[in-house]
Structure formats: structure tokens, C-alpha cells
Amino acid sequence: MRETVQAEVMMSFLVSEELSFRIPVELRYEACDPYAVRLTFHLPGDAPVTWAFGRELLIDGVGRPCGEGDVRVSPAGSDLLGDVLIRLQVGGDQALFRSSTAPIIAFLDRTDKLVPLGQETALADFDTHLDEALDRILAEEQSAG
């Protein structure tokens, strides 16, 4: 069984109202972390940046504004099949991406075929992977602090 779903989606990185450029963004979903999707982008001159956030946030954000805090997803306009905005924020810094809705929906459809929405807890070793992920996060925070 395939354990990962990946898609490369061309998105507009919106620097300001006047300036944007298109970059490839990788979306990744892994059965071992069934609640999360990962978005990785690489801006020229910088190392790749990966954000992990809830798959359900991305699903809901295609149709209505969702999210609080660091990650927000919303339709770009009133047309449900138009574009999606993904806003990533840390403190005062933010990255805003605009993508066509179609490739996002296609990606989400493939994740649902791998792990149907609502069936995430049915994965036998999810608790083990969650414990490992939490241990990694805590270790990273301790070494950074």
C-alpha cells in the first residue's frame, strides 16, 4: 500500500499587492501522520521551508475562511472553484500563497483515498508515531533553547 501522497502545485507567492511570483510548492501527506499535511516551498536564496498543519483545515479552507493563529486558509473570492489563499505567519512575518483550487482538491481527494477523513484513528500505529513526533519536537525545542 502506498503510504504517501505528494503533489507539486504552482502557487503565487504574494509579496505585496503589487508584487508576486509563481513558485512550485510541494504538498505532502503521510499515512503515519494522518491528521497533517505538509507544505514545502523554496524561495531563491533561502533553504526550503516546511509547514505542517491540519488536513481538515485545508479541506475546510477551500470552501470558507478557516484557521486561527499561524495558518489560515480561505477562498480567494466568492467562486468556490476559483483560488485558495494560504497564509502562514510567525510573529510579524508572513507568507501568503494563492493557488488554483483544482489541484488542492485533487491532492485532498488522493489523501482521502489513502486515509478516509474520520478514519485517522483506525491506523494501528498512530499512537506510536505521535509519541515519536512529540519526542522529536520536544528535543528540537530543548536544543534550540
Short mmCIF file of N, CA, C and O in Angstrom, two decimals:
data_model
loop_
_atom_site.label_atom_id
_atom_site.label_comp_id
_atom_site.label_asym_id
_atom_site.label_seq_id
_atom_site.Cartn_x
_atom_site.Cartn_y
_atom_site.Cartn_z
N MET A 1 0.83 -1.19 0.00
CA MET A 1 0.00 0.00 0.00
C MET A 1 0.87 1.25 0.00
O MET A 1 1.86 1.33 0.72
N ARG A 2 0.52 2.21 -0.83
CA ARG A 2 1.26 3.48 -0.87
C ARG A 2 0.97 4.24 0.42
O ARG A 2 -0.16 4.38 0.84
N GLU A 3 1.99 4.76 1.07
CA GLU A 3 1.86 5.42 2.36
C GLU A 3 1.92 6.94 2.29
O GLU A 3 1.76 7.60 3.29
N THR A 4 2.21 7.48 1.10
CA THR A 4 2.41 8.92 0.95
C THR A 4 1.69 9.43 -0.29
O THR A 4 1.66 8.77 -1.31
N VAL A 5 1.15 10.64 -0.18
CA VAL A 5 0.58 11.35 -1.32
C VAL A 5 1.36 12.64 -1.46
O VAL A 5 1.54 13.38 -0.49
N GLN A 6 1.85 12.91 -2.66
CA GLN A 6 2.60 14.14 -2.92
C GLN A 6 2.03 14.82 -4.16
O GLN A 6 1.55 14.15 -5.08
N ALA A 7 2.14 16.14 -4.17
CA ALA A 7 1.75 16.90 -5.35
C ALA A 7 2.60 18.17 -5.39
O ALA A 7 2.87 18.78 -4.36
N GLU A 8 3.03 18.52 -6.58
CA GLU A 8 3.71 19.80 -6.77
C GLU A 8 2.69 20.74 -7.41
O GLU A 8 2.15 20.44 -8.47
N VAL A 9 2.44 21.84 -6.73
CA VAL A 9 1.43 22.80 -7.18
C VAL A 9 2.11 24.14 -7.40
O VAL A 9 2.86 24.61 -6.54
N MET A 10 1.87 24.73 -8.56
CA MET A 10 2.38 26.09 -8.81
C MET A 10 1.48 27.08 -8.08
O MET A 10 0.27 27.08 -8.28
N MET A 11 2.09 27.87 -7.20
CA MET A 11 1.35 28.86 -6.43
C MET A 11 1.99 30.22 -6.62
O MET A 11 3.18 30.33 -6.89
N SER A 12 1.18 31.23 -6.46
CA SER A 12 1.70 32.60 -6.46
C SER A 12 2.09 32.95 -5.03
O SER A 12 1.28 32.80 -4.10
N PHE A 13 3.33 33.37 -4.86
CA PHE A 13 3.80 33.87 -3.58
C PHE A 13 3.55 35.38 -3.61
O PHE A 13 4.15 36.08 -4.43
N LEU A 14 2.64 35.85 -2.77
CA LEU A 14 2.24 37.25 -2.79
C LEU A 14 3.10 38.05 -1.83
O LEU A 14 2.92 37.99 -0.61
N VAL A 15 4.04 38.80 -2.37
CA VAL A 15 4.96 39.59 -1.56
C VAL A 15 4.26 40.87 -1.09
O VAL A 15 4.39 41.29 0.05
N SER A 16 3.51 41.49 -1.98
CA SER A 16 2.73 42.69 -1.68
C SER A 16 1.58 42.74 -2.69
O SER A 16 1.46 41.87 -3.55
N GLU A 17 0.77 43.79 -2.60
CA GLU A 17 -0.33 43.92 -3.57
C GLU A 17 0.19 44.08 -4.99
O GLU A 17 -0.46 43.68 -5.95
N GLU A 18 1.39 44.64 -5.13
CA GLU A 18 1.94 44.89 -6.45
C GLU A 18 2.90 43.81 -6.93
O GLU A 18 3.20 43.73 -8.11
N LEU A 19 3.41 42.98 -6.02
CA LEU A 19 4.46 42.04 -6.39
C LEU A 19 4.12 40.61 -5.97
O LEU A 19 3.80 40.35 -4.81
N SER A 20 4.17 39.71 -6.94
CA SER A 20 4.00 38.29 -6.66
C SER A 20 4.80 37.52 -7.70
O SER A 20 5.11 38.03 -8.76
N PHE A 21 5.18 36.31 -7.36
CA PHE A 21 5.83 35.45 -8.33
C PHE A 21 5.40 34.01 -8.08
O PHE A 21 5.04 33.64 -6.98
N ARG A 22 5.44 33.22 -9.16
CA ARG A 22 4.98 31.84 -9.09
C ARG A 22 6.14 30.93 -8.70
O ARG A 22 7.25 31.07 -9.22
N ILE A 23 5.85 30.04 -7.76
CA ILE A 23 6.86 29.08 -7.32
C ILE A 23 6.20 27.70 -7.18
O ILE A 23 5.01 27.61 -6.91
N PRO A 24 6.99 26.65 -7.35
CA PRO A 24 6.45 25.31 -7.09
C PRO A 24 6.39 25.07 -5.59
O PRO A 24 7.33 25.40 -4.86
N VAL A 25 5.28 24.54 -5.14
CA VAL A 25 5.08 24.23 -3.73
C VAL A 25 4.72 22.75 -3.64
O VAL A 25 3.85 22.27 -4.37
N GLU A 26 5.42 22.04 -2.78
CA GLU A 26 5.12 20.62 -2.61
C GLU A 26 4.11 20.44 -1.48
O GLU A 26 4.29 20.97 -0.38
N LEU A 27 3.05 19.69 -1.77
CA LEU A 27 2.10 19.26 -0.75
C LEU A 27 2.38 17.79 -0.50
O LEU A 27 2.58 17.02 -1.44
N ARG A 28 2.40 17.42 0.78
CA ARG A 28 2.73 16.03 1.13
C ARG A 28 1.82 15.58 2.26
O ARG A 28 1.56 16.32 3.21
N TYR A 29 1.36 14.35 2.14
CA TYR A 29 0.52 13.74 3.16
C TYR A 29 1.05 12.33 3.41
O TYR A 29 1.32 11.60 2.46
N GLU A 30 1.22 11.97 4.68
CA GLU A 30 1.75 10.66 5.03
C GLU A 30 0.77 9.94 5.95
O GLU A 30 0.28 10.52 6.92
N ALA A 31 0.53 8.69 5.65
CA ALA A 31 -0.40 7.89 6.45
C ALA A 31 0.07 7.77 7.90
O ALA A 31 -0.75 7.65 8.81
N CYS A 32 1.38 7.85 8.13
CA CYS A 32 1.89 7.74 9.50
C CYS A 32 1.59 8.98 10.34
O CYS A 32 1.72 8.96 11.55
N ASP A 33 1.18 10.07 9.70
CA ASP A 33 0.78 11.30 10.40
C ASP A 33 -0.54 11.75 9.76
O ASP A 33 -0.59 12.75 9.04
N PRO A 34 -1.61 11.01 10.02
CA PRO A 34 -2.83 11.15 9.22
C PRO A 34 -3.63 12.43 9.40
O PRO A 34 -4.53 12.70 8.61
N TYR A 35 -3.30 13.21 10.39
CA TYR A 35 -4.06 14.45 10.59
C TYR A 35 -3.42 15.65 9.90
O TYR A 35 -4.02 16.71 9.81
N ALA A 36 -2.19 15.50 9.42
CA ALA A 36 -1.44 16.66 8.93
C ALA A 36 -1.14 16.59 7.45
O ALA A 36 -1.00 15.51 6.87
N VAL A 37 -1.03 17.76 6.85
CA VAL A 37 -0.46 17.91 5.52
C VAL A 37 0.77 18.79 5.69
O VAL A 37 0.86 19.58 6.63
N ARG A 38 1.72 18.63 4.78
CA ARG A 38 2.93 19.45 4.81
C ARG A 38 3.02 20.25 3.52
O ARG A 38 2.77 19.71 2.44
N LEU A 39 3.39 21.49 3.66
CA LEU A 39 3.56 22.39 2.54
C LEU A 39 5.01 22.84 2.57
O LEU A 39 5.46 23.39 3.58
N THR A 40 5.75 22.57 1.50
CA THR A 40 7.16 22.94 1.45
C THR A 40 7.39 23.87 0.27
O THR A 40 6.97 23.58 -0.85
N PHE A 41 8.03 25.00 0.54
CA PHE A 41 8.38 25.94 -0.53
C PHE A 41 9.83 26.35 -0.37
O PHE A 41 10.41 26.26 0.71
N HIS A 42 10.40 26.78 -1.49
CA HIS A 42 11.81 27.15 -1.52
C HIS A 42 11.90 28.49 -2.25
O HIS A 42 11.69 28.55 -3.45
N LEU A 43 12.20 29.53 -1.50
CA LEU A 43 12.40 30.84 -2.11
C LEU A 43 13.86 30.98 -2.53
O LEU A 43 14.75 30.47 -1.84
N PRO A 44 14.12 31.63 -3.64
CA PRO A 44 15.50 31.78 -4.09
C PRO A 44 16.39 32.38 -2.99
O PRO A 44 16.02 33.35 -2.33
N GLY A 45 17.52 31.75 -2.78
CA GLY A 45 18.47 32.24 -1.78
C GLY A 45 18.21 31.73 -0.37
O GLY A 45 18.99 32.00 0.53
N ASP A 46 17.12 31.04 -0.13
CA ASP A 46 16.79 30.53 1.19
C ASP A 46 16.71 29.01 1.17
O ASP A 46 16.55 28.39 0.12
N ALA A 47 16.80 28.42 2.34
CA ALA A 47 16.62 26.97 2.48
C ALA A 47 15.13 26.65 2.34
O ALA A 47 14.28 27.51 2.60
N PRO A 48 14.79 25.45 1.95
CA PRO A 48 13.38 25.07 1.88
C PRO A 48 12.71 25.22 3.25
O PRO A 48 13.33 25.01 4.29
N VAL A 49 11.46 25.62 3.22
CA VAL A 49 10.68 25.82 4.44
C VAL A 49 9.48 24.88 4.38
O VAL A 49 8.78 24.83 3.37
N THR A 50 9.26 24.15 5.47
CA THR A 50 8.13 23.22 5.53
C THR A 50 7.21 23.60 6.68
O THR A 50 7.68 23.85 7.80
N TRP A 51 5.94 23.65 6.38
CA TRP A 51 4.91 23.90 7.38
C TRP A 51 4.02 22.68 7.45
O TRP A 51 3.63 22.12 6.41
N ALA A 52 3.68 22.25 8.64
CA ALA A 52 2.71 21.16 8.83
C ALA A 52 1.48 21.75 9.49
O ALA A 52 1.59 22.56 10.44
N PHE A 53 0.33 21.39 8.98
CA PHE A 53 -0.93 21.85 9.58
C PHE A 53 -2.02 20.84 9.26
O PHE A 53 -1.83 19.91 8.48
N GLY A 54 -3.15 21.00 9.89
CA GLY A 54 -4.23 20.03 9.80
C GLY A 54 -4.79 19.85 8.40
O GLY A 54 -5.09 20.82 7.71
N ARG A 55 -4.93 18.60 8.00
CA ARG A 55 -5.55 18.30 6.71
C ARG A 55 -6.98 18.85 6.69
O ARG A 55 -7.42 19.40 5.68
N GLU A 56 -7.68 18.74 7.80
CA GLU A 56 -9.06 19.22 7.87
C GLU A 56 -9.12 20.74 7.68
O GLU A 56 -10.07 21.25 7.10
N LEU A 57 -8.11 21.46 8.15
CA LEU A 57 -8.05 22.91 7.93
C LEU A 57 -7.98 23.22 6.44
O LEU A 57 -8.68 24.12 5.95
N LEU A 58 -7.18 22.47 5.71
CA LEU A 58 -7.08 22.68 4.27
C LEU A 58 -8.38 22.32 3.57
O LEU A 58 -8.85 23.05 2.69
N ILE A 59 -9.00 21.22 3.98
CA ILE A 59 -10.28 20.81 3.40
C ILE A 59 -11.33 21.89 3.62
O ILE A 59 -12.01 22.32 2.68
N ASP A 60 -11.47 22.34 4.86
CA ASP A 60 -12.49 23.35 5.18
C ASP A 60 -12.18 24.70 4.53
O ASP A 60 -13.08 25.41 4.10
N GLY A 61 -10.88 25.05 4.46
CA GLY A 61 -10.48 26.34 3.94
C GLY A 61 -10.74 26.54 2.46
O GLY A 61 -10.77 27.66 1.97
N VAL A 62 -10.93 25.45 1.73
CA VAL A 62 -11.26 25.57 0.30
C VAL A 62 -12.63 26.22 0.13
O VAL A 62 -12.86 26.97 -0.81
N GLY A 63 -13.54 25.98 1.09
CA GLY A 63 -14.90 26.47 0.96
C GLY A 63 -15.26 27.68 1.80
O GLY A 63 -16.21 28.40 1.50
N ARG A 64 -14.49 27.91 2.89
CA ARG A 64 -14.80 29.04 3.77
C ARG A 64 -13.55 29.42 4.55
O ARG A 64 -12.65 28.58 4.71
N PRO A 65 -13.46 30.65 5.01
CA PRO A 65 -12.28 31.06 5.79
C PRO A 65 -12.14 30.20 7.05
O PRO A 65 -13.10 30.00 7.78
N CYS A 66 -10.93 29.67 7.26
CA CYS A 66 -10.66 28.80 8.40
C CYS A 66 -9.29 29.10 8.97
O CYS A 66 -8.40 29.57 8.27
N GLY A 67 -9.13 28.76 10.23
CA GLY A 67 -7.84 28.86 10.89
C GLY A 67 -7.74 30.07 11.78
O GLY A 67 -8.37 31.09 11.55
N GLU A 68 -6.97 29.89 12.82
CA GLU A 68 -6.64 30.97 13.74
C GLU A 68 -5.15 30.86 14.01
O GLU A 68 -4.59 29.78 14.03
N GLY A 69 -4.52 31.98 14.22
CA GLY A 69 -3.11 31.92 14.55
C GLY A 69 -2.21 31.83 13.34
O GLY A 69 -2.34 32.60 12.39
N ASP A 70 -1.32 30.84 13.35
CA ASP A 70 -0.24 30.76 12.38
C ASP A 70 -0.65 30.36 10.97
O ASP A 70 0.03 30.71 10.01
N VAL A 71 -1.72 29.59 10.81
CA VAL A 71 -2.12 29.11 9.50
C VAL A 71 -3.59 29.44 9.27
O VAL A 71 -4.44 29.11 10.09
N ARG A 72 -3.85 30.10 8.14
CA ARG A 72 -5.22 30.43 7.76
C ARG A 72 -5.40 30.08 6.29
O ARG A 72 -4.53 30.34 5.47
N VAL A 73 -6.55 29.49 5.98
CA VAL A 73 -6.85 29.09 4.61
C VAL A 73 -8.24 29.62 4.29
O VAL A 73 -9.16 29.51 5.11
N SER A 74 -8.40 30.18 3.09
CA SER A 74 -9.71 30.71 2.71
C SER A 74 -9.83 30.78 1.19
O SER A 74 -8.83 30.87 0.48
N PRO A 75 -11.08 30.76 0.71
CA PRO A 75 -11.27 31.01 -0.72
C PRO A 75 -10.83 32.44 -1.02
O PRO A 75 -10.98 33.34 -0.19
N ALA A 76 -10.28 32.66 -2.21
CA ALA A 76 -9.81 34.00 -2.57
C ALA A 76 -10.96 34.92 -2.95
O ALA A 76 -10.81 36.12 -2.94
N GLY A 77 -12.09 34.36 -3.29
CA GLY A 77 -13.25 35.15 -3.66
C GLY A 77 -14.51 34.35 -3.40
O GLY A 77 -14.50 33.35 -2.69
N SER A 78 -15.59 34.77 -4.00
CA SER A 78 -16.87 34.09 -3.78
C SER A 78 -17.03 32.83 -4.62
O SER A 78 -17.91 32.02 -4.36
N ASP A 79 -16.20 32.66 -5.63
CA ASP A 79 -16.28 31.49 -6.51
C ASP A 79 -15.56 30.31 -5.85
O ASP A 79 -14.35 30.31 -5.69
N LEU A 80 -16.33 29.28 -5.45
CA LEU A 80 -15.75 28.14 -4.74
C LEU A 80 -14.69 27.40 -5.55
O LEU A 80 -13.80 26.78 -5.00
N LEU A 81 -14.79 27.44 -6.85
CA LEU A 81 -13.80 26.73 -7.66
C LEU A 81 -12.73 27.67 -8.21
O LEU A 81 -12.03 27.33 -9.15
N GLY A 82 -12.61 28.82 -7.62
CA GLY A 82 -11.61 29.79 -8.05
C GLY A 82 -10.25 29.50 -7.43
O GLY A 82 -9.64 28.48 -7.70
N ASP A 83 -9.80 30.37 -6.57
CA ASP A 83 -8.49 30.25 -5.95
C ASP A 83 -8.61 30.12 -4.44
O ASP A 83 -9.63 30.48 -3.84
N VAL A 84 -7.54 29.62 -3.83
CA VAL A 84 -7.44 29.45 -2.40
C VAL A 84 -6.25 30.28 -1.92
O VAL A 84 -5.21 30.30 -2.56
N LEU A 85 -6.42 30.95 -0.79
CA LEU A 85 -5.32 31.68 -0.15
C LEU A 85 -4.86 30.89 1.06
O LEU A 85 -5.68 30.43 1.86
N ILE A 86 -3.54 30.73 1.20
CA ILE A 86 -2.95 30.08 2.36
C ILE A 86 -1.99 31.08 2.99
O ILE A 86 -1.02 31.50 2.36
N ARG A 87 -2.30 31.47 4.22
CA ARG A 87 -1.47 32.46 4.93
C ARG A 87 -0.73 31.76 6.07
O ARG A 87 -1.35 31.12 6.92
N LEU A 88 0.58 31.86 6.06
CA LEU A 88 1.44 31.29 7.09
C LEU A 88 2.09 32.45 7.83
O LEU A 88 2.65 33.35 7.19
N GLN A 89 2.03 32.45 9.16
CA GLN A 89 2.54 33.60 9.89
C GLN A 89 3.29 33.17 11.13
O GLN A 89 2.86 32.27 11.86
N VAL A 90 4.44 33.82 11.36
CA VAL A 90 5.22 33.66 12.58
C VAL A 90 5.52 35.06 13.07
O VAL A 90 6.24 35.81 12.39
N GLY A 91 4.98 35.44 14.20
CA GLY A 91 5.18 36.79 14.70
C GLY A 91 4.69 37.80 13.68
O GLY A 91 3.57 37.70 13.17
N GLY A 92 5.54 38.74 13.31
CA GLY A 92 5.18 39.74 12.31
C GLY A 92 5.46 39.32 10.89
O GLY A 92 5.10 40.02 9.94
N ASP A 93 6.14 38.19 10.71
CA ASP A 93 6.48 37.71 9.37
C ASP A 93 5.37 36.80 8.84
O ASP A 93 4.83 35.98 9.58
N GLN A 94 5.07 36.97 7.57
CA GLN A 94 4.06 36.10 6.98
C GLN A 94 4.40 35.78 5.53
O GLN A 94 5.14 36.49 4.87
N ALA A 95 3.85 34.66 5.09
CA ALA A 95 3.95 34.25 3.69
C ALA A 95 2.51 34.00 3.23
O ALA A 95 1.75 33.32 3.92
N LEU A 96 2.17 34.57 2.10
CA LEU A 96 0.82 34.42 1.57
C LEU A 96 0.92 33.78 0.19
O LEU A 96 1.64 34.27 -0.68
N PHE A 97 0.20 32.67 0.01
CA PHE A 97 0.19 31.93 -1.24
C PHE A 97 -1.21 31.93 -1.82
O PHE A 97 -2.19 31.86 -1.09
N ARG A 98 -1.27 31.97 -3.14
CA ARG A 98 -2.54 31.87 -3.85
C ARG A 98 -2.42 30.72 -4.85
O ARG A 98 -1.47 30.66 -5.61
N SER A 99 -3.39 29.81 -4.79
CA SER A 99 -3.36 28.64 -5.65
C SER A 99 -4.73 28.44 -6.28
O SER A 99 -5.75 28.76 -5.67
N SER A 100 -4.72 27.86 -7.44
CA SER A 100 -5.97 27.40 -8.03
C SER A 100 -6.55 26.34 -7.10
O SER A 100 -5.81 25.55 -6.51
N THR A 101 -7.85 26.31 -6.96
CA THR A 101 -8.50 25.34 -6.08
C THR A 101 -8.38 23.91 -6.61
O THR A 101 -8.23 22.96 -5.84
N ALA A 102 -8.43 23.74 -7.92
CA ALA A 102 -8.47 22.40 -8.52
C ALA A 102 -7.33 21.48 -8.07
O ALA A 102 -7.59 20.34 -7.66
N PRO A 103 -6.06 21.91 -8.12
CA PRO A 103 -5.00 20.99 -7.69
C PRO A 103 -5.04 20.69 -6.19
O PRO A 103 -4.64 19.61 -5.76
N ILE A 104 -5.54 21.63 -5.40
CA ILE A 104 -5.66 21.40 -3.96
C ILE A 104 -6.72 20.32 -3.71
O ILE A 104 -6.51 19.38 -2.94
N ILE A 105 -7.86 20.45 -4.40
CA ILE A 105 -8.92 19.45 -4.25
C ILE A 105 -8.45 18.08 -4.75
O ILE A 105 -8.73 17.06 -4.12
N ALA A 106 -7.72 18.05 -5.85
CA ALA A 106 -7.20 16.77 -6.37
C ALA A 106 -6.26 16.13 -5.36
O ALA A 106 -6.32 14.92 -5.12
N PHE A 107 -5.38 16.92 -4.75
CA PHE A 107 -4.48 16.42 -3.72
C PHE A 107 -5.27 15.87 -2.54
O PHE A 107 -5.01 14.76 -2.05
N LEU A 108 -6.25 16.64 -2.06
CA LEU A 108 -7.05 16.21 -0.91
C LEU A 108 -7.84 14.94 -1.22
O LEU A 108 -8.00 14.08 -0.35
N ASP A 109 -8.32 14.81 -2.45
CA ASP A 109 -9.04 13.61 -2.85
C ASP A 109 -8.12 12.39 -2.76
O ASP A 109 -8.53 11.32 -2.28
N ARG A 110 -6.88 12.56 -3.18
CA ARG A 110 -5.92 11.44 -3.09
C ARG A 110 -5.59 11.10 -1.64
O ARG A 110 -5.41 9.93 -1.30
N THR A 111 -5.54 12.12 -0.75
CA THR A 111 -5.28 11.82 0.67
C THR A 111 -6.46 11.05 1.26
O THR A 111 -6.26 10.15 2.08
N ASP A 112 -7.67 11.38 0.81
CA ASP A 112 -8.86 10.71 1.32
C ASP A 112 -8.91 9.26 0.88
O ASP A 112 -9.43 8.40 1.58
N LYS A 113 -8.36 8.98 -0.30
CA LYS A 113 -8.30 7.60 -0.76
C LYS A 113 -7.29 6.79 0.07
O LYS A 113 -7.48 5.60 0.30
N LEU A 114 -6.23 7.45 0.53
CA LEU A 114 -5.22 6.78 1.35
C LEU A 114 -5.74 6.57 2.78
O LEU A 114 -5.69 5.47 3.32
N VAL A 115 -6.24 7.65 3.38
CA VAL A 115 -6.82 7.59 4.73
C VAL A 115 -8.10 8.41 4.69
O VAL A 115 -8.05 9.64 4.68
N PRO A 116 -9.26 7.75 4.64
CA PRO A 116 -10.52 8.49 4.58
C PRO A 116 -10.68 9.42 5.79
O PRO A 116 -10.31 9.07 6.92
N LEU A 117 -11.20 10.59 5.53
CA LEU A 117 -11.44 11.57 6.60
C LEU A 117 -12.33 10.94 7.66
O LEU A 117 -13.33 10.31 7.36
N GLY A 118 -11.92 11.05 8.91
CA GLY A 118 -12.64 10.45 10.01
C GLY A 118 -12.11 9.08 10.39
O GLY A 118 -12.46 8.54 11.44
N GLN A 119 -11.23 8.51 9.56
CA GLN A 119 -10.68 7.18 9.84
C GLN A 119 -9.22 7.24 10.30
O GLN A 119 -8.55 6.22 10.36
N GLU A 120 -8.74 8.43 10.64
CA GLU A 120 -7.33 8.58 11.02
C GLU A 120 -6.96 7.73 12.24
O GLU A 120 -5.88 7.15 12.27
N THR A 121 -7.85 7.64 13.22
CA THR A 121 -7.52 6.90 14.43
C THR A 121 -7.50 5.39 14.21
O THR A 121 -7.01 4.65 15.06
N ALA A 122 -8.01 4.93 13.09
CA ALA A 122 -8.03 3.49 12.79
C ALA A 122 -6.64 2.95 12.45
O ALA A 122 -6.46 1.74 12.40
N LEU A 123 -5.69 3.83 12.24
CA LEU A 123 -4.33 3.38 11.93
C LEU A 123 -3.73 2.76 13.18
O LEU A 123 -3.64 3.40 14.23
N ALA A 124 -3.30 1.54 13.08
CA ALA A 124 -2.86 0.77 14.25
C ALA A 124 -1.70 1.41 15.00
O ALA A 124 -1.65 1.38 16.21
N ASP A 125 -0.75 1.99 14.28
CA ASP A 125 0.45 2.51 14.95
C ASP A 125 0.46 4.03 15.06
O ASP A 125 1.49 4.63 15.28
N PHE A 126 -0.69 4.66 14.98
CA PHE A 126 -0.74 6.11 15.04
C PHE A 126 -0.19 6.64 16.37
O PHE A 126 0.58 7.59 16.40
N ASP A 127 -0.57 6.02 17.48
CA ASP A 127 -0.09 6.49 18.78
C ASP A 127 1.42 6.43 18.88
O ASP A 127 2.05 7.33 19.43
N THR A 128 2.02 5.39 18.33
CA THR A 128 3.48 5.27 18.34
C THR A 128 4.11 6.41 17.55
O THR A 128 5.05 7.05 18.02
N HIS A 129 3.58 6.69 16.37
CA HIS A 129 4.13 7.78 15.55
C HIS A 129 3.91 9.13 16.22
O HIS A 129 4.76 10.01 16.15
N LEU A 130 2.77 9.30 16.88
CA LEU A 130 2.50 10.55 17.58
C LEU A 130 3.50 10.74 18.71
O LEU A 130 4.07 11.83 18.87
N ASP A 131 3.75 9.69 19.49
CA ASP A 131 4.74 9.78 20.57
C ASP A 131 6.12 10.11 20.03
O ASP A 131 6.83 10.95 20.59
N GLU A 132 6.51 9.48 18.91
CA GLU A 132 7.81 9.76 18.31
C GLU A 132 7.89 11.21 17.83
O GLU A 132 8.90 11.88 18.03
N ALA A 133 6.83 11.70 17.21
CA ALA A 133 6.81 13.09 16.73
C ALA A 133 6.90 14.06 17.89
O ALA A 133 7.64 15.06 17.83
N LEU A 134 6.16 13.82 18.96
CA LEU A 134 6.21 14.70 20.12
C LEU A 134 7.59 14.69 20.76
O LEU A 134 8.11 15.74 21.16
N ASP A 135 8.22 13.51 20.85
CA ASP A 135 9.58 13.43 21.38
C ASP A 135 10.56 14.23 20.53
O ASP A 135 11.42 14.94 21.06
N ARG A 136 10.41 14.15 19.20
CA ARG A 136 11.28 14.91 18.29
C ARG A 136 11.09 16.41 18.48
O ARG A 136 12.06 17.17 18.55
N ILE A 137 9.84 16.84 18.59
CA ILE A 137 9.55 18.27 18.76
C ILE A 137 10.14 18.77 20.07
O ILE A 137 10.77 19.83 20.11
N LEU A 138 9.95 18.02 21.15
CA LEU A 138 10.48 18.43 22.43
C LEU A 138 12.01 18.48 22.41
O LEU A 138 12.61 19.41 22.97
N ALA A 139 12.64 17.52 21.77
CA ALA A 139 14.10 17.51 21.66
C ALA A 139 14.60 18.72 20.87
O ALA A 139 15.58 19.35 21.25
N GLU A 140 13.90 19.06 19.79
CA GLU A 140 14.29 20.22 18.97
C GLU A 140 14.15 21.51 19.78
O GLU A 140 15.00 22.39 19.73
N GLU A 141 13.06 21.63 20.56
CA GLU A 141 12.85 22.83 21.37
C GLU A 141 13.92 22.95 22.45
O GLU A 141 14.41 24.04 22.72
N GLN A 142 14.28 21.82 23.08
CA GLN A 142 15.31 21.86 24.12
C GLN A 142 16.67 22.22 23.56
O GLN A 142 17.41 22.96 24.17
N SER A 143 16.98 21.71 22.37
CA SER A 143 18.30 22.03 21.79
C SER A 143 18.35 23.46 21.27
O SER A 143 19.41 24.06 21.23
N ALA A 144 17.19 24.02 20.89
CA ALA A 144 17.16 25.41 20.41
C ALA A 144 17.18 26.40 21.58
O ALA A 144 17.61 27.53 21.42
N GLY A 145 16.68 25.98 22.73
CA GLY A 145 16.54 26.87 23.88
C GLY A 145 17.77 26.98 24.65
O GLY A 145 18.32 27.81 25.17
#
